[in-house]
Short mmCIF file of C-alpha atoms and ligand atoms in Angstrom, two decimals:
data_model
loop_
_atom_site.label_atom_id
_atom_site.label_comp_id
_atom_site.label_asym_id
_atom_site.label_seq_id
_atom_site.Cartn_x
_atom_site.Cartn_y
_atom_site.Cartn_z
CA MET A 8 36.67 83.09 -67.86
CA PRO A 9 40.30 82.44 -66.76
CA GLU A 10 40.49 80.56 -63.57
CA VAL A 11 42.00 80.98 -60.15
CA ILE A 12 43.80 77.75 -59.27
CA VAL A 13 44.40 77.24 -55.56
CA VAL A 14 46.96 74.58 -54.66
CA GLY A 15 46.12 73.01 -51.30
CA ALA A 16 42.83 72.58 -49.44
CA GLY A 17 44.09 73.56 -45.99
CA ILE A 18 42.72 76.49 -44.04
CA GLY A 19 44.48 79.04 -46.24
CA GLY A 20 43.53 77.47 -49.57
CA LEU A 21 39.88 76.94 -48.66
CA ALA A 22 39.54 80.46 -47.28
CA THR A 23 41.02 81.84 -50.52
CA ALA A 24 38.62 79.80 -52.61
CA ILE A 25 35.69 81.16 -50.58
CA ALA A 26 36.94 84.74 -50.97
CA PHE A 27 37.23 84.45 -54.78
CA THR A 28 33.93 82.58 -55.06
CA ARG A 29 32.22 85.45 -53.25
CA LEU A 30 33.66 87.77 -55.91
CA GLY A 31 32.14 85.63 -58.64
CA ARG A 32 35.50 84.33 -59.87
CA PRO A 33 35.71 80.67 -60.92
CA VAL A 34 38.03 78.82 -58.55
CA ARG A 35 39.41 75.31 -58.54
CA VAL A 36 41.23 73.88 -55.52
CA LEU A 37 43.73 71.07 -56.17
CA GLU A 38 44.44 68.90 -53.14
CA ARG A 39 46.87 66.02 -53.10
CA THR A 40 45.16 63.89 -50.45
CA PRO A 41 42.57 61.51 -51.88
CA GLU A 42 40.09 62.16 -49.08
CA LEU A 43 39.32 65.43 -47.36
CA ALA A 44 40.23 63.95 -44.00
CA ALA A 45 40.28 66.22 -41.02
CA PRO A 46 43.22 65.51 -38.77
CA GLY A 47 44.46 67.91 -36.15
CA ALA A 48 43.52 69.06 -32.73
CA GLY A 49 42.47 72.43 -31.35
CA LEU A 50 43.23 75.78 -32.91
CA SER A 51 43.15 79.24 -31.35
CA LEU A 52 41.63 81.88 -33.56
CA TRP A 53 42.30 85.43 -32.43
CA PRO A 54 40.02 88.42 -33.08
CA ASN A 55 41.98 89.36 -36.22
CA ALA A 56 41.16 85.93 -37.69
CA LEU A 57 37.52 86.21 -36.60
CA ARG A 58 37.26 89.45 -38.57
CA ALA A 59 38.68 87.64 -41.59
CA LEU A 60 36.11 84.84 -41.14
CA ASP A 61 33.36 87.47 -40.86
CA ALA A 62 34.57 88.95 -44.15
CA LEU A 63 34.20 85.46 -45.67
CA GLY A 64 30.63 85.26 -44.31
CA ILE A 65 31.29 82.33 -41.95
CA GLY A 66 32.39 83.99 -38.69
CA ASP A 67 29.22 83.12 -36.80
CA ARG A 68 29.21 79.51 -38.00
CA VAL A 69 32.75 79.08 -36.69
CA ARG A 70 31.89 80.82 -33.40
CA SER A 71 28.94 78.46 -32.93
CA ARG A 72 31.33 75.48 -32.94
CA ALA A 73 33.97 77.07 -30.73
CA VAL A 74 34.57 78.07 -27.13
CA GLU A 75 35.68 81.57 -26.18
CA HIS A 76 39.23 81.44 -24.91
CA GLY A 77 39.31 82.56 -21.30
CA SER A 78 43.03 82.01 -20.68
CA ALA A 79 44.03 84.21 -17.83
CA GLY A 80 47.77 83.91 -18.40
CA ILE A 81 50.81 81.73 -17.86
CA ARG A 82 51.67 79.66 -14.79
CA ASP A 83 54.69 77.70 -13.65
CA SER A 84 54.72 73.91 -13.43
CA ARG A 85 53.28 74.06 -9.90
CA GLY A 86 50.42 76.28 -10.98
CA ARG A 87 51.66 79.61 -9.57
CA TRP A 88 50.97 82.64 -11.75
CA LEU A 89 53.87 83.99 -13.78
CA SER A 90 51.87 86.36 -15.88
CA GLU A 91 48.20 87.32 -15.94
CA PHE A 92 46.28 88.71 -18.89
CA ASP A 93 43.86 91.57 -18.59
CA LEU A 94 41.01 89.54 -20.07
CA PRO A 95 38.25 92.14 -19.56
CA ALA A 96 40.38 94.74 -21.39
CA LEU A 97 41.10 92.26 -24.19
CA ALA A 98 37.41 91.38 -24.50
CA GLN A 99 36.37 95.01 -24.51
CA ARG A 100 38.94 96.27 -27.03
CA TYR A 101 39.17 93.35 -29.49
CA GLY A 102 36.83 90.55 -28.38
CA LEU A 103 38.05 87.23 -27.00
CA PRO A 104 39.88 84.63 -29.06
CA ILE A 105 38.13 81.31 -29.62
CA VAL A 106 39.29 77.70 -29.66
CA VAL A 107 37.84 75.43 -32.34
CA HIS A 108 38.61 71.88 -33.43
CA ARG A 109 40.55 72.06 -36.72
CA ALA A 110 38.20 69.46 -38.21
CA ASP A 111 35.18 71.65 -37.44
CA LEU A 112 36.82 74.70 -39.03
CA LEU A 113 37.78 72.75 -42.17
CA ASP A 114 34.27 71.34 -42.38
CA ILE A 115 32.74 74.84 -42.29
CA LEU A 116 35.23 76.15 -44.85
CA ARG A 117 34.55 73.26 -47.26
CA SER A 118 30.81 73.54 -46.96
CA ALA A 119 30.98 77.24 -47.91
CA LEU A 120 32.31 76.28 -51.37
CA PRO A 121 30.24 75.20 -54.37
CA ALA A 122 30.12 71.46 -55.05
CA GLY A 123 32.98 70.35 -57.25
CA ALA A 124 35.27 73.27 -56.40
CA ILE A 125 37.79 70.94 -54.75
CA ARG A 126 39.57 68.23 -56.74
CA THR A 127 41.17 65.70 -54.41
CA GLY A 128 43.91 63.21 -55.23
CA VAL A 129 45.68 65.76 -57.47
CA THR A 130 49.30 66.50 -56.57
CA VAL A 131 50.76 69.63 -58.13
CA THR A 132 54.30 68.98 -59.33
CA GLU A 133 55.16 72.39 -60.80
CA ALA A 134 53.70 75.88 -60.96
CA ARG A 135 55.13 78.45 -63.36
CA PRO A 136 54.98 82.25 -63.17
CA ASP A 137 53.35 82.30 -66.63
CA GLY A 138 50.29 80.55 -65.16
CA LEU A 139 50.96 76.92 -66.04
CA VAL A 140 50.19 74.31 -63.38
CA ARG A 141 51.45 70.76 -63.85
CA HIS A 142 49.88 68.03 -61.74
CA THR A 143 49.55 64.29 -61.56
CA GLY A 144 46.47 64.39 -63.83
CA GLY A 145 47.88 66.70 -66.54
CA GLU A 146 48.26 70.49 -66.75
CA ILE A 147 46.09 73.63 -66.61
CA ARG A 148 46.57 77.30 -67.40
CA ALA A 149 45.48 79.69 -64.72
CA ASP A 150 44.96 83.42 -64.59
CA LEU A 151 46.18 83.29 -60.99
CA ILE A 152 47.90 80.46 -59.10
CA VAL A 153 47.59 80.57 -55.33
CA GLY A 154 50.25 78.49 -53.59
CA ALA A 155 48.50 77.41 -50.38
CA ASP A 156 50.32 74.10 -50.22
CA GLY A 157 51.81 74.43 -46.77
CA ILE A 158 55.29 74.65 -45.29
CA ASN A 159 56.89 72.30 -47.84
CA SER A 160 55.23 74.09 -50.75
CA VAL A 161 55.98 72.96 -54.30
CA VAL A 162 54.57 76.21 -55.70
CA ARG A 163 57.10 78.18 -53.61
CA ARG A 164 59.92 76.79 -55.78
CA ALA A 165 58.85 79.21 -58.52
CA VAL A 166 59.05 82.17 -56.14
CA ALA A 167 61.93 81.37 -53.77
CA ASP A 168 63.61 78.08 -54.57
CA THR A 169 66.47 78.46 -52.09
CA VAL A 170 64.38 79.03 -48.95
CA HIS A 171 63.67 76.00 -46.80
CA PRO A 172 62.07 75.43 -43.39
CA VAL A 173 64.33 75.63 -40.34
CA TYR A 174 63.90 73.55 -37.17
CA SER A 175 62.96 75.64 -34.11
CA GLY A 176 64.70 73.39 -31.55
CA TYR A 177 61.53 72.03 -29.97
CA THR A 178 58.91 69.45 -30.70
CA ALA A 179 55.17 69.48 -29.98
CA TRP A 180 52.47 66.99 -29.09
CA ARG A 181 48.76 67.68 -29.42
CA VAL A 182 45.74 65.66 -28.35
CA VAL A 183 42.01 66.08 -27.87
CA VAL A 184 40.82 64.49 -24.63
CA ALA A 185 37.39 63.71 -23.22
CA PRO A 186 38.12 63.93 -19.47
CA SER A 187 35.86 62.22 -16.95
CA GLY A 188 35.21 65.44 -15.01
CA PRO A 189 34.48 68.90 -16.37
CA VAL A 190 37.47 71.16 -17.10
CA THR A 191 36.41 74.72 -17.72
CA GLU A 192 39.74 76.46 -17.23
CA PHE A 193 42.24 77.42 -19.89
CA GLY A 194 45.89 77.35 -19.15
CA GLU A 195 49.44 77.49 -20.35
CA SER A 196 52.25 76.56 -18.00
CA TRP A 197 55.98 76.94 -18.44
CA GLY A 198 58.79 74.88 -16.92
CA ARG A 199 62.41 74.40 -17.93
CA GLY A 200 62.47 73.70 -21.67
CA LEU A 201 58.90 72.46 -21.32
CA ARG A 202 55.46 73.97 -21.86
CA PHE A 203 51.96 72.55 -21.47
CA GLY A 204 48.65 74.11 -22.45
CA PHE A 205 44.98 73.15 -22.45
CA ALA A 206 41.71 74.69 -23.57
CA PRO A 207 38.09 73.51 -23.63
CA LEU A 208 36.48 72.72 -26.99
CA THR A 209 32.78 72.19 -27.56
CA ASP A 210 31.07 68.97 -26.36
CA GLY A 211 33.17 68.65 -23.19
CA ARG A 212 36.37 67.93 -25.09
CA ILE A 213 39.70 69.45 -24.07
CA TYR A 214 42.52 70.36 -26.43
CA ALA A 215 45.92 69.80 -24.81
CA PHE A 216 49.36 70.57 -26.21
CA ALA A 217 52.90 70.18 -24.97
CA CYS A 218 56.34 71.35 -26.16
CA ALA A 219 59.82 70.10 -25.26
CA ASN A 220 63.34 70.91 -26.42
CA LYS A 221 64.60 67.98 -28.50
CA PRO A 222 66.97 67.40 -31.40
CA GLU A 223 65.40 67.54 -34.85
CA GLY A 224 63.85 64.25 -35.89
CA ALA A 225 64.37 62.58 -32.50
CA PRO A 226 61.95 59.67 -32.05
CA SER A 227 59.12 60.12 -29.56
CA ALA A 228 57.44 57.62 -27.28
CA GLY A 229 54.22 59.60 -27.75
CA LEU A 230 51.85 59.81 -24.80
CA ALA A 231 54.21 57.81 -22.57
CA GLU A 232 56.86 60.50 -23.08
CA VAL A 233 54.41 63.33 -22.45
CA ARG A 234 53.24 61.63 -19.23
CA GLU A 235 56.85 61.21 -18.15
CA LEU A 236 57.63 64.89 -18.79
CA PHE A 237 54.44 66.49 -17.44
CA GLY A 238 52.77 63.86 -15.23
CA ASP A 239 53.75 65.68 -11.99
CA TRP A 240 52.69 69.18 -13.15
CA HIS A 241 49.78 71.03 -11.56
CA ASP A 242 46.11 70.03 -11.89
CA PRO A 243 44.36 69.24 -14.17
CA ILE A 244 47.39 68.22 -16.29
CA PRO A 245 47.87 64.71 -14.79
CA ALA A 246 44.14 63.97 -15.16
CA LEU A 247 44.15 65.15 -18.79
CA LEU A 248 47.12 62.93 -19.57
CA ALA A 249 45.49 60.00 -17.81
CA ALA A 250 42.36 60.42 -19.95
CA ALA A 251 44.28 60.76 -23.25
CA ASP A 252 44.26 57.99 -25.86
CA PRO A 253 47.84 57.17 -26.99
CA ALA A 254 46.61 56.61 -30.56
CA ALA A 255 45.13 60.11 -30.70
CA VAL A 256 48.39 61.95 -29.92
CA LEU A 257 49.84 63.98 -32.80
CA HIS A 258 53.56 64.67 -32.72
CA HIS A 259 55.40 67.23 -34.89
CA ASP A 260 58.79 68.89 -34.79
CA ILE A 261 58.27 72.65 -35.04
CA TYR A 262 59.66 74.40 -38.11
CA ARG A 263 59.50 77.96 -39.35
CA LEU A 264 60.17 79.45 -42.75
CA PRO A 265 62.86 82.15 -43.07
CA GLY A 266 61.48 85.43 -44.48
CA LEU A 267 60.93 85.38 -48.24
CA LYS A 268 61.99 88.31 -50.44
CA SER A 269 58.61 88.18 -52.15
CA PHE A 270 55.32 86.31 -51.85
CA VAL A 271 54.60 86.72 -55.57
CA ALA A 272 56.14 85.95 -58.97
CA GLY A 273 54.33 86.49 -62.26
CA ARG A 274 50.86 84.94 -61.86
CA ILE A 275 51.72 83.19 -58.59
CA ALA A 276 50.86 84.34 -55.07
CA LEU A 277 51.95 82.37 -52.01
CA LEU A 278 49.75 82.29 -48.98
CA GLY A 279 49.57 80.77 -45.48
CA ASP A 280 52.36 78.41 -44.43
CA ALA A 281 53.69 78.26 -48.01
CA ALA A 282 54.56 81.96 -47.65
CA HIS A 283 55.29 82.38 -43.94
CA ALA A 284 55.11 79.20 -41.86
CA MET A 285 55.68 80.43 -38.32
CA SER A 286 56.23 78.79 -34.96
CA PRO A 287 52.90 78.23 -33.17
CA ASN A 288 53.75 80.21 -30.03
CA LEU A 289 51.37 83.09 -30.73
CA GLY A 290 48.68 80.84 -32.26
CA GLN A 291 48.73 83.01 -35.40
CA GLY A 292 49.73 80.72 -38.32
CA ALA A 293 46.21 79.88 -39.43
CA CYS A 294 44.99 83.35 -38.41
CA GLN A 295 47.48 84.88 -40.83
CA ALA A 296 46.47 82.46 -43.59
CA LEU A 297 42.87 83.68 -43.16
CA GLU A 298 43.99 87.31 -43.33
CA ASP A 299 46.05 86.53 -46.46
CA ALA A 300 43.02 85.02 -48.18
CA VAL A 301 40.82 88.05 -47.56
CA VAL A 302 43.51 90.53 -48.59
CA LEU A 303 44.53 88.64 -51.74
CA ALA A 304 40.97 88.47 -53.05
CA ALA A 305 40.33 92.13 -52.16
CA VAL A 306 43.42 93.52 -53.87
CA VAL A 307 42.91 91.36 -56.96
CA ALA A 308 39.29 92.53 -57.13
CA GLU A 309 40.33 96.17 -56.76
CA SER A 310 42.95 95.88 -59.49
CA GLY A 311 40.34 94.34 -61.79
CA VAL A 312 42.55 91.50 -63.00
CA ALA A 313 44.59 88.78 -61.40
CA GLY A 314 47.54 90.48 -63.06
CA THR A 315 51.16 89.64 -62.58
CA ALA A 316 53.67 90.63 -59.95
CA GLU A 317 56.03 92.55 -62.20
CA THR A 318 53.91 95.55 -63.10
CA GLY A 319 54.16 96.94 -59.59
CA SER A 320 50.75 98.58 -59.57
CA ASP A 321 48.62 95.46 -59.80
CA GLY A 322 46.94 93.31 -57.21
CA LEU A 323 49.69 90.82 -56.64
CA ALA A 324 52.42 93.35 -55.95
CA ARG A 325 50.09 95.15 -53.56
CA TYR A 326 49.26 91.85 -51.85
CA ASP A 327 52.98 91.31 -51.31
CA ARG A 328 53.44 94.80 -49.88
CA LEU A 329 50.49 94.42 -47.53
CA ARG A 330 51.20 90.92 -46.27
CA ARG A 331 54.94 90.34 -46.15
CA PRO A 332 55.98 92.91 -43.50
CA ARG A 333 53.05 92.06 -41.24
CA THR A 334 53.53 88.30 -41.32
CA ARG A 335 57.29 88.70 -40.85
CA MET A 336 56.73 90.86 -37.77
CA ILE A 337 54.34 88.29 -36.28
CA ALA A 338 56.61 85.33 -37.11
CA ALA A 339 59.56 87.09 -35.43
CA ARG A 340 57.50 87.80 -32.29
CA SER A 341 56.30 84.21 -32.21
CA ASP A 342 59.90 82.94 -32.42
CA ARG A 343 60.98 85.25 -29.59
CA LEU A 344 58.12 84.09 -27.39
CA GLY A 345 59.03 80.46 -28.14
CA ALA A 346 62.70 81.08 -27.33
CA VAL A 347 61.74 82.54 -23.94
CA GLY A 348 59.20 79.78 -23.27
CA GLN A 349 61.72 77.05 -24.05
CA LEU A 350 64.57 78.41 -21.88
CA SER A 351 65.97 75.53 -19.89
CA SER A 352 68.91 76.60 -17.70
CA ARG A 353 67.78 76.70 -14.06
CA PRO A 354 69.15 80.21 -13.18
CA VAL A 355 67.97 81.71 -16.46
CA VAL A 356 64.49 80.26 -15.98
CA ALA A 357 64.40 81.61 -12.41
CA ALA A 358 65.28 85.08 -13.77
CA ARG A 359 62.71 84.76 -16.57
CA ASP A 360 59.99 83.78 -14.12
CA ALA A 361 60.87 86.69 -11.82
CA VAL A 362 60.65 89.17 -14.70
CA MET A 363 57.33 87.69 -15.82
CA ARG A 364 55.87 88.06 -12.33
CA MET A 365 56.84 91.74 -12.30
CA THR A 366 55.59 92.56 -15.81
CA PRO A 367 52.21 94.33 -15.67
CA PRO A 368 49.30 92.90 -17.73
CA SER A 369 49.20 96.19 -19.66
CA ALA A 370 52.60 95.35 -21.24
CA GLN A 371 51.21 92.15 -22.80
CA PHE A 372 48.17 94.01 -23.95
CA ARG A 373 50.33 96.58 -25.74
CA ALA A 374 52.44 93.81 -27.33
CA LEU A 375 49.34 92.11 -28.78
CA ALA A 376 47.80 95.32 -30.14
CA PRO A 377 49.54 95.42 -33.56
CA ILE A 378 48.55 91.79 -34.16
CA LEU A 379 44.95 91.98 -33.03
CA ASP A 380 44.27 95.44 -34.51
CA TRP A 381 44.01 94.09 -38.07
CA ARG A 382 40.82 94.76 -40.01
CA PRO A 383 39.89 93.52 -43.49
C1 FAD B 407 51.62 72.40 -33.06
C2 FAD B 407 50.94 73.47 -33.86
C3 FAD B 407 49.94 74.25 -33.27
C4 FAD B 407 49.34 75.27 -33.99
N1 FAD B 407 48.39 76.05 -33.39
C5 FAD B 407 47.84 77.10 -34.07
C6 FAD B 407 46.84 77.91 -33.44
O1 FAD B 407 46.42 77.69 -32.29
N2 FAD B 407 46.32 78.97 -34.16
C7 FAD B 407 46.75 79.24 -35.43
O2 FAD B 407 46.25 80.21 -36.03
N3 FAD B 407 47.68 78.47 -36.05
C8 FAD B 407 48.23 77.41 -35.39
N4 FAD B 407 49.15 76.61 -36.02
C9 FAD B 407 49.56 76.93 -37.40
C10 FAD B 407 48.53 76.42 -38.41
O3 FAD B 407 48.29 75.05 -38.20
C11 FAD B 407 49.05 76.64 -39.83
O4 FAD B 407 49.56 77.94 -39.96
C12 FAD B 407 47.92 76.46 -40.84
O5 FAD B 407 47.35 75.18 -40.74
C13 FAD B 407 48.45 76.68 -42.26
O6 FAD B 407 47.44 76.45 -43.19
P1 FAD B 407 47.76 76.36 -44.73
O7 FAD B 407 46.46 76.20 -45.39
O8 FAD B 407 48.65 77.47 -45.13
O9 FAD B 407 48.67 75.03 -44.88
P2 FAD B 407 48.34 73.50 -44.58
O10 FAD B 407 47.37 73.37 -43.46
O11 FAD B 407 49.66 72.82 -44.46
O12 FAD B 407 47.60 72.99 -45.90
C14 FAD B 407 48.30 72.73 -47.07
C15 FAD B 407 47.44 71.81 -47.95
O13 FAD B 407 48.09 71.65 -49.21
C16 FAD B 407 48.10 70.29 -49.58
N5 FAD B 407 49.26 70.10 -50.46
C17 FAD B 407 50.56 70.14 -50.11
N6 FAD B 407 51.34 69.95 -51.19
C18 FAD B 407 50.52 69.79 -52.25
C19 FAD B 407 50.73 69.59 -53.63
N7 FAD B 407 51.96 69.51 -54.14
N8 FAD B 407 49.65 69.47 -54.45
C20 FAD B 407 48.38 69.58 -53.95
N9 FAD B 407 48.13 69.77 -52.63
C21 FAD B 407 49.18 69.89 -51.79
C22 FAD B 407 48.21 69.55 -48.25
O14 FAD B 407 47.77 68.20 -48.35
C23 FAD B 407 47.31 70.40 -47.37
O15 FAD B 407 45.96 70.00 -47.45
C24 FAD B 407 49.74 75.55 -35.33
C25 FAD B 407 50.72 74.75 -35.93
C26 FAD B 407 51.31 73.72 -35.21
C27 FAD B 407 52.36 72.88 -35.88
#
């Protein structure tokens, strides 16, 4: 039977492989890294993503290794409320988001696949709309090629070769900390061009992240820089930074992908960050990759064949129609939130904070509705 070839064993690629495996389609995942290492820190998964994980049959396994996100809103650097969420309403209408360690999520995704489905140490060098995949070990013909190879996707060249990631203007640090005392709160706090957030994971660990406006590619002094920027913010931020291990800090400049004209070309479908890498401000990048996976498998199954993009009535064209507008809307909202969060001029930040204090929780709830409403 012709194969589905998935390029990339990240969250999006693994979820896609699970979705096609559940349909009885043979799937092979090609991953460039030699080992399935599990870097990363915490990850928020919103109720829309939890529904996608339920559709893949692993929602409860992920929930069992996660903590429900009880963030009550956004504070300023001294800990005063700027904006409070209506958590009971969120829980009642959609369910609460969860926070999971990325390594735990990847572990669950991998273990839901049959042995041998993932080939590591294979770098894809070219994917063609006619179904040919060239890689460091040779070439294969596929019925369907899924480009799940992340923001710098090689597969994307066959779909949109002139679109490249754009720097968002801010950089991010992430770390998982084991603090000496218990931290049960969740929080995100905004200053001038600076943001800091933290959330409990399982086993007493805390996921902490920080953002700062910086030029693209500027070197970072890692934890020392984060301590310098945030060491005098409200509790428990100084204690979290004191407990952090400098070697465990991850640092990445934040990029986003401009909107593509199509996610599909011939036998290729792009998915996850390869299709719509977005800024992390709404915590939706991986959530959208999980939605993509479920939708792609469903529309391909409904159309009966993997098909090609050109016929218009087949699975791939429908996948594009279903996924592109939604992910573009969410990416745009995420960028806007990031732009507001990273404002740095003193009077503008004072005005922003005043507006946030006056905005009722119901406004945020309404803004989240079109994102969280999604169902497989
Ligand atoms: C600071 C930060 C915080 C974030 N927080 C959240 C959050 O809280 N919630 C959320 O939902 N999202 C969050 N995201 C976004 C999320 O991390 C991404 O959207 C998600 O990981 C994308 O998954 P993916 O599978 O599409 O791509 P990736 O995770 O990038 O996986 C791509 C895979 O493809 C492999 N690969 C690449 N090129 C090739 C090749 N040529 N051949 C073979 N293999 C290849 C790579 O090695 C990798 O394994 C955050 C992102 C950042 C930067």
